[in-house]
Coordinates of C-alpha atoms in Angstrom, one line a residue:
X1 CA 29.2 5.1 0.4
X2 CA 26.5 7.3 0.2
X3 CA 27.4 11.2 1.4
X4 CA 26.9 11.9 4.8
X5 CA 24.1 14.7 4.4
X6 CA 21.5 11.4 2.6
X7 CA 22.7 8.9 5.3
X8 CA 21.2 11.5 8.3
X9 CA 17.9 12.1 6.2
X10 CA 17.2 7.9 5.3
X11 CA 17.7 7.5 9.1
X12 CA 15.1 10.3 10.2
X13 CA 12.9 8.2 7.8
X14 CA 13.2 5.2 9.2
X15 CA 13.1 6.7 13.2
X16 CA 9.8 8.7 12.0
X17 CA 7.8 5.5 10.6
X18 CA 9.8 2.4 13.3
X19 CA 8.4 3.3 16.3
X20 CA 6.9 0.8 19.3
X21 CA 3.0 0.5 19.2
X22 CA 1.3 -1.3 21.4
X23 CA -1.8 -2.6 19.7
X24 CA -3.2 -2.4 16.2
X25 CA -2.3 1.1 15.2
X26 CA -6.2 2.0 13.7
X27 CA -7.5 2.1 17.0
X28 CA -4.5 2.7 18.8
X29 CA -4.7 5.8 17.1
X30 CA -7.7 6.9 17.9
X31 CA -8.3 6.3 21.3
X32 CA -4.6 8.7 20.7
X33 CA -6.8 11.4 19.1
X34 CA -9.3 10.9 22.1
X35 CA -6.7 11.4 24.0
X36 CA -5.6 14.6 23.1
X37 CA -8.9 16.0 22.3
X38 CA -10.1 15.1 26.1
X39 CA -7.4 17.1 27.8
X40 CA -7.5 20.0 24.9
X41 CA -11.1 19.7 27.2
X42 CA -9.9 19.7 29.9
X43 CA -12.5 17.6 31.9
X44 CA -14.3 14.0 31.7
X45 CA -16.4 14.2 28.2
X46 CA -20.2 13.0 28.4
X47 CA -20.4 12.9 24.7
X48 CA -17.6 11.8 22.0
X49 CA -18.3 12.1 18.5
X50 CA -15.7 10.4 15.7
X51 CA -15.6 10.7 12.3
X52 CA -13.1 8.6 11.1
X53 CA -12.5 8.1 7.4
X54 CA -13.8 4.0 5.6
X55 CA -9.9 2.7 6.2
X56 CA -9.7 3.8 9.5
X57 CA -13.2 2.3 10.4
X58 CA -12.2 -0.7 8.3
X59 CA -8.9 -1.7 10.5
X60 CA -10.3 -0.8 13.4
X61 CA -13.9 -3.0 14.0
X62 CA -13.3 -6.6 14.7
X63 CA -9.5 -6.4 15.8
X64 CA -8.5 -7.2 20.0
X65 CA -8.3 -4.3 22.0
X66 CA -4.7 -4.9 24.3
X67 CA -5.6 -5.5 28.1
X68 CA -9.3 -5.3 27.4
X69 CA -10.4 -8.6 26.1
X70 CA -12.8 -6.0 23.5
X71 CA -12.7 -5.4 20.1
X72 CA -13.8 -2.9 18.4
X73 CA -13.4 1.1 18.8
X74 CA -16.2 1.4 22.1
X75 CA -14.0 -0.1 24.3
X76 CA -11.0 2.0 22.5
X77 CA -12.1 5.6 22.5
X78 CA -13.8 5.2 26.5
X79 CA -10.2 4.9 27.5
X80 CA -8.4 7.1 25.4
X81 CA -10.9 9.6 27.0
X82 CA -10.6 8.8 30.5
X83 CA -6.9 6.9 30.7
X84 CA -5.1 8.0 27.7
X85 CA -1.7 10.4 27.2
X86 CA -0.9 11.8 24.2
X87 CA 2.3 11.9 25.1
X88 CA 3.0 8.7 24.8
X89 CA 1.9 7.7 20.9
X90 CA 0.8 4.5 20.3
X91 CA 1.5 3.0 23.5
X92 CA -1.6 5.7 24.4
X93 CA -2.6 2.9 26.8
X94 CA 0.3 1.3 28.8
X95 CA -1.5 2.8 31.7
X96 CA -4.7 0.3 31.3
X97 CA -5.0 -0.7 34.8
X98 CA -8.5 -3.3 35.9
X99 CA -10.5 -0.6 37.6
X100 CA -10.0 2.5 34.3
X101 CA -11.3 -0.9 32.2
X102 CA -14.5 -1.3 34.5
X103 CA -15.2 2.8 34.1
X104 CA -14.8 2.2 30.4
X105 CA -17.1 0.1 30.2
X106 CA -19.9 1.9 31.7
X107 CA -18.7 4.8 30.4
X108 CA -20.2 2.1 26.7
X109 CA -23.8 1.1 28.7
X110 CA -24.8 4.7 28.8
X111 CA -23.9 4.8 25.4
X112 CA -22.0 8.2 25.2
X113 CA -20.1 7.6 22.3
X114 CA -21.2 8.1 18.9
X115 CA -19.0 6.5 15.5
X116 CA -19.6 7.6 12.4
X117 CA -18.1 7.2 8.2
X118 CA -16.4 10.8 7.7
X119 CA -18.4 11.7 4.4
X120 CA -17.1 13.7 1.3
X121 CA -13.3 12.8 1.7
X122 CA -9.6 11.6 0.1
X123 CA -7.7 11.1 2.6
X124 CA -7.5 7.1 3.5
X125 CA -6.1 8.2 7.2
X126 CA -8.2 10.7 8.4
X127 CA -9.7 10.3 12.3
X128 CA -11.9 13.5 14.2
X129 CA -12.9 13.6 17.0
X130 CA -15.4 15.4 19.4
X131 CA -15.5 15.6 22.7
X132 CA -18.6 17.8 25.1
X133 CA -20.0 18.4 27.8
X134 CA -22.6 20.2 28.6
X135 CA -21.2 23.8 28.4
X136 CA -18.1 23.0 26.5
X137 CA -16.6 21.2 23.7
X138 CA -13.4 20.9 21.4
X139 CA -12.6 18.6 18.6
X140 CA -9.2 17.4 16.9
X141 CA -7.8 16.1 13.8
X142 CA -5.0 13.2 13.1
X143 CA -5.3 13.1 9.5
X144 CA -2.2 11.6 6.9
X145 CA 0.0 9.9 9.5
X146 CA -0.9 7.7 12.6
X147 CA 0.2 10.9 14.7
X148 CA -0.2 13.7 12.7
X149 CA -2.0 15.3 14.5
X150 CA -3.6 18.6 11.9
X151 CA -5.9 19.9 14.8
X152 CA -6.9 20.6 17.8
X153 CA -8.7 22.9 19.7
X154 CA -10.2 26.0 17.8
X155 CA -6.0 25.5 16.0
X156 CA -4.6 24.1 12.4
X157 CA -1.4 23.0 12.9
X158 CA 1.7 22.4 11.0
X159 CA 2.4 18.5 10.1
X160 CA 5.0 18.2 12.5
X161 CA 4.2 20.2 16.1
X162 CA 2.5 16.5 17.2
X163 CA 3.8 13.8 15.1
X164 CA 6.5 10.9 15.4
X165 CA 5.3 9.3 12.0
X166 CA 4.3 11.5 9.7
X167 CA 4.6 9.9 6.1
X168 CA 3.8 13.5 4.4
X169 CA 6.2 15.1 2.0
X170 CA 8.4 17.4 3.0
X171 CA 11.1 19.1 1.9
X172 CA 13.1 16.7 4.4
X173 CA 11.6 13.5 3.5
X174 CA 13.8 11.7 1.0
X175 CA 12.4 9.6 -1.7
X176 CA 13.7 6.5 -2.5
X177 CA 14.5 4.1 -4.7
X178 CA 15.8 0.2 -4.4
X179 CA 19.3 0.8 -5.8
X180 CA 19.4 3.7 -2.3
X181 CA 18.0 1.2 -0.5
X182 CA 20.2 -2.0 -0.9
X183 CA 23.7 0.2 -1.1
X184 CA 22.5 2.3 2.0
X185 CA 22.2 -0.7 3.9
X186 CA 25.4 -2.3 2.7
X187 CA 27.5 0.9 3.4
X188 CA 26.2 2.9 6.2
X189 CA 28.4 2.7 9.5
X190 CA 27.2 -0.4 11.5
X191 CA 27.1 2.3 14.6
X192 CA 24.7 4.8 12.5
X193 CA 22.4 1.6 11.6
X194 CA 22.5 -0.2 15.3
X195 CA 19.5 0.8 16.4
X196 CA 17.9 -0.6 13.8
X197 CA 18.0 -4.2 15.7
X198 CA 15.3 -3.2 18.6
X199 CA 12.6 -3.9 15.8
X200 CA 14.4 -7.5 16.8
X201 CA 13.9 -7.4 20.4
X202 CA 10.3 -5.8 20.2
X203 CA 9.3 -8.4 17.6
X204 CA 10.4 -11.5 19.0
X205 CA 10.0 -10.7 22.4
X206 CA 6.3 -10.4 20.9
X207 CA 6.8 -13.6 19.2
X208 CA 7.9 -15.2 22.3
X209 CA 4.7 -13.7 25.2
X210 CA 2.6 -15.1 22.5
X211 CA 2.8 -19.1 23.6
X212 CA 2.4 -17.8 27.0
X213 CA -1.7 -17.4 25.9
X214 CA -4.1 -18.3 23.8
X215 CA -4.5 -15.7 21.2
X216 CA -6.0 -15.1 17.9
X217 CA -6.8 -18.4 16.4
X218 CA -3.5 -19.7 17.9
X219 CA -1.5 -20.0 14.2
X220 CA 2.1 -19.8 15.6
X221 CA 1.8 -22.1 18.5
X222 CA -0.3 -24.5 16.1
X223 CA 2.4 -25.0 13.4
X224 CA 4.9 -25.3 16.4
X225 CA 3.0 -28.4 17.4
X226 CA 3.8 -31.7 16.8
X227 CA 1.4 -33.0 14.3
X228 CA 2.6 -29.4 12.1
X229 CA 5.6 -30.4 12.3
X230 CA 4.9 -33.5 11.1
X231 CA 3.4 -31.6 8.0
X232 CA 6.3 -28.7 8.0
X233 CA 8.4 -30.6 9.4
X234 CA 11.1 -29.2 12.3
X235 CA 12.8 -26.5 10.0
X236 CA 14.0 -23.2 9.7
X237 CA 11.3 -22.7 7.0
X238 CA 8.5 -23.6 9.7
X239 CA 10.0 -21.5 12.7
X240 CA 10.5 -18.5 10.5
X241 CA 6.2 -18.8 9.6
X242 CA 5.7 -20.0 13.4
X243 CA 7.7 -17.1 15.3
X244 CA 6.3 -14.1 12.5
X245 CA 2.4 -15.3 13.6
X246 CA 2.9 -16.1 17.3
X247 CA 3.0 -11.9 16.8
X248 CA 0.7 -11.3 15.1
X249 CA -2.0 -13.8 17.1
X250 CA -1.2 -11.5 20.4
X251 CA -1.5 -8.5 18.8
X252 CA -4.3 -9.0 16.8
X253 CA -5.3 -10.5 19.9
X254 CA -5.3 -7.6 22.6
X255 CA -2.3 -8.9 24.1
X256 CA -0.6 -6.0 25.9
X257 CA 2.4 -6.4 23.9
X258 CA 4.4 -3.4 22.1
X259 CA 5.7 -4.3 18.9
X260 CA 8.2 -2.0 16.8
X261 CA 6.0 -1.2 13.5
X262 CA 6.5 -0.2 10.5
X263 CA 5.3 2.6 8.6
X264 CA 2.4 2.5 10.2
X265 CA 1.8 -0.9 11.0
X266 CA 2.5 -3.2 14.0
X267 CA 1.5 -6.5 11.9
X268 CA 4.2 -5.1 8.9
X269 CA 7.3 -4.4 11.5
X270 CA 6.6 -7.9 12.9
X271 CA 6.3 -9.2 8.6
X272 CA 9.7 -7.1 8.5
X273 CA 11.5 -8.2 11.0
X274 CA 11.3 -11.8 12.7
X275 CA 11.5 -13.8 9.5
X276 CA 15.0 -11.9 8.5
X277 CA 15.8 -12.6 13.3
X278 CA 14.6 -16.2 12.8
X279 CA 16.8 -17.5 9.4
X280 CA 20.0 -15.2 11.0
X281 CA 18.9 -16.7 13.9
X282 CA 19.4 -20.8 12.2
X283 CA 21.4 -20.0 9.5
X284 CA 24.1 -18.4 11.6
X285 CA 24.7 -15.1 10.5
X286 CA 26.8 -12.5 12.1
X287 CA 24.9 -9.7 13.7
X288 CA 26.6 -7.4 10.8
X289 CA 24.8 -9.3 8.1
X290 CA 22.0 -9.4 10.9
X291 CA 21.7 -5.7 11.2
X292 CA 22.2 -5.3 7.5
X293 CA 19.6 -7.6 6.0
X294 CA 17.6 -5.7 9.1
X295 CA 18.0 -2.5 7.9
X296 CA 17.4 -3.4 3.8
X297 CA 13.7 -5.9 5.4
X298 CA 12.3 -2.7 7.0
X299 CA 13.3 0.3 4.3
X300 CA 12.3 -2.0 1.1
X301 CA 8.9 -1.5 3.0
X302 CA 9.2 2.1 4.5
X303 CA 9.9 2.7 0.4
X304 CA 7.2 1.0 -1.4
X305 CA 4.8 2.5 1.0
X306 CA 6.0 5.7 -0.2
X307 CA 4.0 5.3 -3.5
X308 CA 1.3 2.7 -2.5
X309 CA 0.6 4.9 0.9
X310 CA 0.5 4.5 4.7
X311 CA -3.5 3.2 4.2
X312 CA -4.9 0.8 1.4
X313 CA -6.8 -2.0 -0.2
X314 CA -3.7 -4.3 -0.3
X315 CA -2.8 -6.2 2.9
X316 CA 0.4 -5.0 4.2
X317 CA 2.0 -9.0 4.0
X318 CA 2.3 -7.8 0.0
X319 CA 5.0 -4.6 1.2
X320 CA 5.9 -6.2 4.1
X321 CA 6.5 -10.2 3.1
X322 CA 9.0 -8.3 0.2
X323 CA 11.3 -6.8 2.5
X324 CA 12.0 -9.5 4.1
X325 CA 12.6 -11.4 1.4
X326 CA 14.8 -9.5 0.7
X327 CA 16.6 -8.8 3.8
X328 CA 16.6 -12.8 3.9
X329 CA 18.2 -12.9 0.0
X330 CA 21.2 -10.9 1.4
X331 CA 21.4 -13.1 4.1
X332 CA 21.5 -16.4 1.2
X333 CA 24.7 -14.4 0.5
X334 CA 22.8 -12.5 -2.3
X335 CA 23.7 -9.3 -4.0
X336 CA 21.7 -6.7 -5.5
X337 CA 20.4 -8.8 -8.3
X338 CA 19.4 -11.6 -6.4
X339 CA 17.4 -8.8 -3.9
X340 CA 15.8 -7.5 -7.6
X341 CA 14.6 -10.7 -8.6
X342 CA 13.2 -11.6 -5.2
X343 CA 11.7 -7.9 -5.7
X344 CA 9.8 -9.8 -8.4
X345 CA 9.6 -12.4 -7.0
X346 CA 7.2 -11.4 -4.7
X347 CA 5.3 -9.2 -6.7
X348 CA 3.9 -12.0 -9.5
X349 CA 3.0 -14.0 -6.1
X350 CA 1.3 -12.0 -3.8
X351 CA -0.1 -8.7 -5.7
X352 CA -3.9 -8.4 -5.8
X353 CA -4.5 -9.6 -2.0
X354 CA -6.7 -7.3 -0.2
X355 CA -6.5 -5.7 3.5
X356 CA -10.8 -6.3 4.4
X357 CA -9.6 -4.9 8.0
X358 CA -7.2 -5.2 11.0
X359 CA -8.4 -9.1 12.9
X360 CA -7.2 -11.9 14.5
X361 CA -7.0 -14.3 11.3
X362 CA -4.2 -11.4 10.2
X363 CA -2.0 -14.4 10.8
X364 CA -2.9 -16.6 8.4
X365 CA -2.2 -13.5 5.6
X366 CA 1.2 -12.7 6.9
X367 CA 2.3 -16.7 6.3
X368 CA 1.4 -16.5 3.4
X369 CA 3.7 -13.3 3.0
X370 CA 6.5 -15.2 4.7
X371 CA 6.2 -18.5 3.3
X372 CA 5.9 -16.4 -0.2
X373 CA 8.9 -14.5 0.9
X374 CA 11.5 -17.4 1.1
X375 CA 10.1 -19.1 -1.4
X376 CA 10.8 -15.8 -3.6
X377 CA 14.2 -15.7 -2.1
X378 CA 15.1 -19.2 -3.3
X379 CA 14.1 -18.9 -6.1
X380 CA 16.4 -15.8 -6.4
X381 CA 19.6 -16.7 -5.4
X382 CA 18.4 -20.7 -7.7
X383 CA 19.2 -17.6 -10.6
X384 CA 15.1 -18.1 -11.0
X385 CA 13.4 -14.8 -12.0
X386 CA 9.6 -14.5 -13.1
X387 CA 10.4 -12.0 -16.2
X388 CA 8.7 -8.5 -18.0
X389 CA 6.9 -10.5 -20.4
X390 CA 4.7 -12.7 -16.8
X391 CA 1.5 -9.8 -15.4
X392 CA 3.1 -7.0 -14.1
X393 CA 6.6 -7.3 -13.4
X394 CA 9.1 -5.2 -15.7
X395 CA 12.8 -5.2 -15.9
X396 CA 13.2 -2.4 -13.6
X397 CA 12.5 -3.7 -10.1
X398 CA 12.0 -0.1 -9.5
X399 CA 9.0 -0.2 -12.2
X400 CA 8.4 -3.6 -10.7
X401 CA 7.0 -1.7 -7.4
X402 CA 5.6 1.4 -8.6
X403 CA 2.8 -1.2 -10.5
X404 CA 2.1 -2.7 -7.3
X405 CA 1.6 -0.1 -5.5
X406 CA -0.2 1.8 -8.0
X407 CA -3.1 -1.1 -7.9
X408 CA -3.1 -0.9 -4.5
X409 CA -3.9 2.6 -4.0
X410 CA -6.0 3.5 -7.3
X411 CA -7.2 0.7 -8.6
X412 CA -8.2 -1.6 -5.9
X413 CA -10.2 1.2 -4.9
X414 CA -13.4 -0.3 -6.4
X415 CA -12.8 -3.3 -3.7
X416 CA -11.6 -1.4 -0.6
X417 CA -15.6 0.2 -0.9
X418 CA -17.1 -2.9 -1.5
X419 CA -14.7 -4.1 0.9
X420 CA -16.2 -2.1 3.8
X421 CA -19.9 -2.1 2.9
X422 CA -19.7 -6.3 3.1
X423 CA -18.3 -6.1 6.8
X424 CA -20.3 -3.3 7.9
X425 CA -23.6 -4.6 6.0
X426 CA -23.6 -8.4 7.5
X427 CA -26.6 -10.4 8.5

């Protein structure tokens, strides 16, 4: 068993990276920064100027804002200033009311908000908000993590002062590898990791709530309908895709439904959770097996993000899909070698899937990631694995993962720039 000190550090890491969020984490982080800035100002702002890194801008342009029926940053910023509470973190807008929404719309119509691309910064997650009145102004900055305030008012802050979800490396940040991820998930005392079941409670509830409305492209509901069942069948496979896509439909469509995120992404949290939870239920796995599989899935995603970075040009369904694949592999009875084969099979398939912003059609990419997760697990259990003679896969599973993340974090930077250019220059 892993030593208690290392177990505690891993658990602390999970608690930082697996947290509740309402709506897409990028616009919610902007709303959070705006709320904190308005609180510091101490009065209603007359003007708000927001400066964002390209990745934040990309991920916040086309996504629904919960409870508003609107998309994009202006309403998130307006509500952050008017009713947001920074103490709520990524649930910053949970006090939204119809009257507050109307007030937010009026704030936008009065053209009090300016949104700009922040030039000359290397950090991919950067949010700077300046709130002002005729005689006063103040600034708040989030950088490196969705809740990581580094500057408020006239003061620079230590990374931990306001952050509960920072990915900044510090002396307490344990560096993971696949063996450590697997051994921790399989051997940690059950009472220490039972908390991971809250991911199932949140994210499966989101899937079930999504059925009550029409959100996004209704992909989850479409897969559940009679015509689709004639194509996909009434199977574990179709149920996994439907329950995962439904939660994403609701989240990207602006439903006021909280989900449990992973590494700053609600979609990653959904994709790391729902496939594993559905498979465990229908395969009649024990609660302990479910707990350990969920832990394996979420911790695998966290491990990959340690070298990929919180935001990148690589779609999060690749990261979380790998997590769900290893979780399902374990539920099928797989051991460490089977898990490594599943990782390699996933990397061989999904590498290069681009992130072109948070939006309703994210459910389509998640469906692709989940489909590949199940396929990779099945191949692994049959003893099949993509070899080091093929593509970027290496004999070493950790090297394979770092090959993937080096492409997503470095080689795809030009792709990221082109995607943003396309998105901001449509006719």
